[in-house]
Short mmCIF file of C-alpha atoms and ligand atoms in Angstrom, two decimals:
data_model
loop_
_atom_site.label_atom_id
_atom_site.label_comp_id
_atom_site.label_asym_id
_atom_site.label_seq_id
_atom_site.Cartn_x
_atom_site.Cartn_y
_atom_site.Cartn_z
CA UNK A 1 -2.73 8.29 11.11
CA UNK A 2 -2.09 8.09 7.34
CA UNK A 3 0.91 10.24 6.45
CA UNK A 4 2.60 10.81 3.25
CA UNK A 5 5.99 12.40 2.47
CA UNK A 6 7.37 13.44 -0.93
CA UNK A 7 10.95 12.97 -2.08
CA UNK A 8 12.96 13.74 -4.85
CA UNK A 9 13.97 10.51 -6.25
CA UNK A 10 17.41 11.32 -5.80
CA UNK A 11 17.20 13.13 -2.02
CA UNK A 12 16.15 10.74 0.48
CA UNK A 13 17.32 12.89 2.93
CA UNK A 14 14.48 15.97 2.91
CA UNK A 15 11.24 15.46 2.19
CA UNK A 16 9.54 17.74 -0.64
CA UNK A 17 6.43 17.82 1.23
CA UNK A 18 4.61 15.71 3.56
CA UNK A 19 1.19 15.87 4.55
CA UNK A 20 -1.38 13.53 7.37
CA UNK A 21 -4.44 15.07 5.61
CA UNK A 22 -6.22 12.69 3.60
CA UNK A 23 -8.02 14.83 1.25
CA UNK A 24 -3.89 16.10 0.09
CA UNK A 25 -2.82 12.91 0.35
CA UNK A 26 -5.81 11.96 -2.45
CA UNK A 27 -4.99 15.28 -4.07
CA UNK A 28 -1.40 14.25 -4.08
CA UNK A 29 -1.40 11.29 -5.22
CA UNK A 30 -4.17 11.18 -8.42
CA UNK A 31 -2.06 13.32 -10.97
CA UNK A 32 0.71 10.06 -10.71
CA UNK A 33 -3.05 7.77 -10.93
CA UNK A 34 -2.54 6.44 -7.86
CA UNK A 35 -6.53 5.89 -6.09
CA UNK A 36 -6.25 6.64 -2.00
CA UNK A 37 -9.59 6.94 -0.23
CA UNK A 38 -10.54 6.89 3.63
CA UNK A 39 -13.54 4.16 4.39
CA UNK A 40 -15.75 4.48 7.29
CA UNK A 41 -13.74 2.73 9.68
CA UNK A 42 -15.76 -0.33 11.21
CA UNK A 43 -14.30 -3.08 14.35
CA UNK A 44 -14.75 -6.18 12.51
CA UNK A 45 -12.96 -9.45 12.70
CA UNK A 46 -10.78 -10.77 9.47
CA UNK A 47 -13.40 -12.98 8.69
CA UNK A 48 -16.40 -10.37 8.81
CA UNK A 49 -13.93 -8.01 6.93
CA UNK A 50 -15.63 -8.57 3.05
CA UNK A 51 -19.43 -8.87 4.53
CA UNK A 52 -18.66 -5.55 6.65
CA UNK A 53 -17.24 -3.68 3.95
CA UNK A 54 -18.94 -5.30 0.99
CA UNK A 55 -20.75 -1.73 -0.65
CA UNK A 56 -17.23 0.06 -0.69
CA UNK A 57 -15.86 -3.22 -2.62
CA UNK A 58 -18.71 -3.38 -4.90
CA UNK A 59 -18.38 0.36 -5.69
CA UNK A 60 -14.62 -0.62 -6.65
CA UNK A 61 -15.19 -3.70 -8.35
CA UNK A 62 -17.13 -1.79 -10.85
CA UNK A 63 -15.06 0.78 -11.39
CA UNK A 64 -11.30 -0.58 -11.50
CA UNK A 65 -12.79 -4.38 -13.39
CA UNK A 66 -11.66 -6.13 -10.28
CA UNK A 67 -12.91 -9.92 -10.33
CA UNK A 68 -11.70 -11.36 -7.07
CA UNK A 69 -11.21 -10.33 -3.26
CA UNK A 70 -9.10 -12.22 -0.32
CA UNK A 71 -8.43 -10.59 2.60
CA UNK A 72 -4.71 -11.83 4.35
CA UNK A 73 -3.69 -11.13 8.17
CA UNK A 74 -0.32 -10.84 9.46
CA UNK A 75 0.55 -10.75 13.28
CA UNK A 76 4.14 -9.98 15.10
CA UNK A 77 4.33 -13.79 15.34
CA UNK A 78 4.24 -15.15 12.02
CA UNK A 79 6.86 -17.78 11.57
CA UNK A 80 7.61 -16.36 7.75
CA UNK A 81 7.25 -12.75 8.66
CA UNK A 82 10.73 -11.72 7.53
CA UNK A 83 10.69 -13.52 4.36
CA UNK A 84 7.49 -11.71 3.62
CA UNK A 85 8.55 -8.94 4.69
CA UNK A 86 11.71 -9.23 2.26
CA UNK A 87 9.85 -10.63 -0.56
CA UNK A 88 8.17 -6.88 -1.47
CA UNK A 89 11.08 -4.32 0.02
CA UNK A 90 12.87 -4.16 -2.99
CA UNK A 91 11.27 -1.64 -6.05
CA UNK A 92 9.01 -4.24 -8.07
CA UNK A 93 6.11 -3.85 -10.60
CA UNK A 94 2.87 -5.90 -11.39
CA UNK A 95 0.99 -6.70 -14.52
CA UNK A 96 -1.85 -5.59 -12.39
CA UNK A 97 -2.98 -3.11 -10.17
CA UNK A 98 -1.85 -3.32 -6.47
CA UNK A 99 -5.07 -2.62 -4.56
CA UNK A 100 -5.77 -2.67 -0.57
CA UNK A 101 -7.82 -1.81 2.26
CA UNK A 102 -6.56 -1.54 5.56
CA UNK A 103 -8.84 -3.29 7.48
CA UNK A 104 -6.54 -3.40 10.48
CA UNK A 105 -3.09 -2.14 10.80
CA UNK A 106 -0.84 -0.54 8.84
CA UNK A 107 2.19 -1.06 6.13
CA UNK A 108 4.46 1.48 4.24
CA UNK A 109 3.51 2.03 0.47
CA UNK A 110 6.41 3.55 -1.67
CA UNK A 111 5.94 4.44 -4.98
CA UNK A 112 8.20 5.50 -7.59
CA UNK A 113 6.88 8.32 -10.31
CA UNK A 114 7.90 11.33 -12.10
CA UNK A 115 11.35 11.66 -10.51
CA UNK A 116 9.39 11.67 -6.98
CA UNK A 117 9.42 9.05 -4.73
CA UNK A 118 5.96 9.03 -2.68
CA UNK A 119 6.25 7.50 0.97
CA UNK A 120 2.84 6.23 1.91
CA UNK A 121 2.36 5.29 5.32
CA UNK A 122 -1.11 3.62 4.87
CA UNK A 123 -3.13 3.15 8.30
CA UNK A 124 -6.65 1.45 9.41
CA UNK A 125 -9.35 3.03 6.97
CA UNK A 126 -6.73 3.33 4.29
CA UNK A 127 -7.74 2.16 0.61
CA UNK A 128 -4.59 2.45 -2.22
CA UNK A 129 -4.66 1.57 -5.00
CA UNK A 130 -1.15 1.54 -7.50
CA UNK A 131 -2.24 1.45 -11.11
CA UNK A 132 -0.23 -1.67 -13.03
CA UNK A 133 3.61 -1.44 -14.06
CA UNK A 134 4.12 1.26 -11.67
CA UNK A 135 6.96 1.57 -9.73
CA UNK A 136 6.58 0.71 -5.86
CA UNK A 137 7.80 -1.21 -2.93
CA UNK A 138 6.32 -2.30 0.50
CA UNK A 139 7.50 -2.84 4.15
CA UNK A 140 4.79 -4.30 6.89
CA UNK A 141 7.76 -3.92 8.89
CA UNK A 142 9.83 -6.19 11.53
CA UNK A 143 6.49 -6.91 13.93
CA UNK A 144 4.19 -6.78 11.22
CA UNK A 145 0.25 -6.27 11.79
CA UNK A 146 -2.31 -5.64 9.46
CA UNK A 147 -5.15 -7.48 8.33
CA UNK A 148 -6.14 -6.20 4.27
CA UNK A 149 -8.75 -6.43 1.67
CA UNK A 150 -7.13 -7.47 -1.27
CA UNK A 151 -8.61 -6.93 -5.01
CA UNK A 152 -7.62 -8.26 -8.26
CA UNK A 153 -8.43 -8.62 -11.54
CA UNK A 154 -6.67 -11.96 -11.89
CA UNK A 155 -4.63 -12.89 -9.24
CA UNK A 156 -2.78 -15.10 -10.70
CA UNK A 157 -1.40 -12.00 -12.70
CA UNK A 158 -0.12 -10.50 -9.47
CA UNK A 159 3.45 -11.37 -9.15
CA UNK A 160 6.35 -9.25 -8.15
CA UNK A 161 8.38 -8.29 -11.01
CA UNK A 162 11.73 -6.47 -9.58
CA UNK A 163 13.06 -3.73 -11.29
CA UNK A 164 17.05 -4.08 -10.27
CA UNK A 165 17.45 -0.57 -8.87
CA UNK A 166 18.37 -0.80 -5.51
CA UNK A 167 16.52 2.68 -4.48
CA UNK A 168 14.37 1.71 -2.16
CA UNK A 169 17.35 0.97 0.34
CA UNK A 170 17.62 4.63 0.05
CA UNK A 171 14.94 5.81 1.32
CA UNK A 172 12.83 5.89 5.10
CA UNK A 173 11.51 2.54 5.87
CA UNK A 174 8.66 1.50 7.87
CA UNK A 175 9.31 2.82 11.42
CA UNK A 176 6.72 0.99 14.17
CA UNK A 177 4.76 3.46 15.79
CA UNK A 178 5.50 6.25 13.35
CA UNK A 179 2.34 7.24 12.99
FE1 LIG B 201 3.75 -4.70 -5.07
#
């Protein structure tokens, strides 16, 4: 289940609020501009996952300019799965927006806004998307599994650029099972 908790950026100890109900966690999260919606959820295979879902992505396409999609799969057994799991734990920004649907799955979204640090635990039927230059970080955890929907405007233009504040040590990382 999706959950999201809400910190003070400098108490990582008690959450301000937290919340598993989407339509707060939507409510919650568009004054920072921050887009979460719940899709239909559908069983589909990775390779289905664009055809299945294709009238949600067009719908989004149009409205946030996005030009490509990919979809990416991770499993407990991927050889690299702790250097991609490092490779996004730390706080970071993009040129771009960082958008996703959670096809399968589930990783922990953190973002960083308006003194508050928003812990996102994003689950199958999940759709985020962090505007560009916001402050964020993510952990698909030590077993991670999640197959996404990815959309960009030019990927290319999606690369991590880290910020140098070491906050996201702070605070509540992805915990298997959680949820
Ligand atoms: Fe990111």
């Amino acid at each position: 289940m999706s959950q999201l908790a809400i910190y003070h950026e400098a108490d990582p100890g008690t959450p301000l609020e937290t919340t598993d109900d989407p339509l707060q966690i939507a409510a919650a999260l568009a004054p920072i501009g921050v887009r979460f919606e719940r899709w239909p959820v559908q069983d589909c295979a990775a390779d289905d996952a664009l055809g299945v879902y294709a009238e949600e992505i067009a719908r989004l396409k149009k409205s946030g300019g996005y030009q490509s999609v990919d979809v990416i799969a991770m499993a407990p057994d991927h050889p690299d799965r702790a250097a991609l799991r490092q490779k996004f734990l730390s706080e970071h920004r993009h040129a771009e927006d960082e958008v996703r649907f959670f096809v399968e799955g589930e990783g922990l979204f953190t973002l960083h806004e308006d003194g508050r640090v928003f812990n996102l635990l994003c689950t199958r039927g999940d759709l985020i998307a962090v505007p560009a230059n916001m402050r964020h970080w993510f952990d698909m955890g030590a077993e991670p599994r999640f197959t996404a929907i990815r959309l960009f405007v030019n990927p290319d233009g999606w690369v991590a650029h880290m910020t140098g504040d070491a906050i996201a040590d702070r605070f509540p990382r992805f915990e298997k099972g959680a949820a």
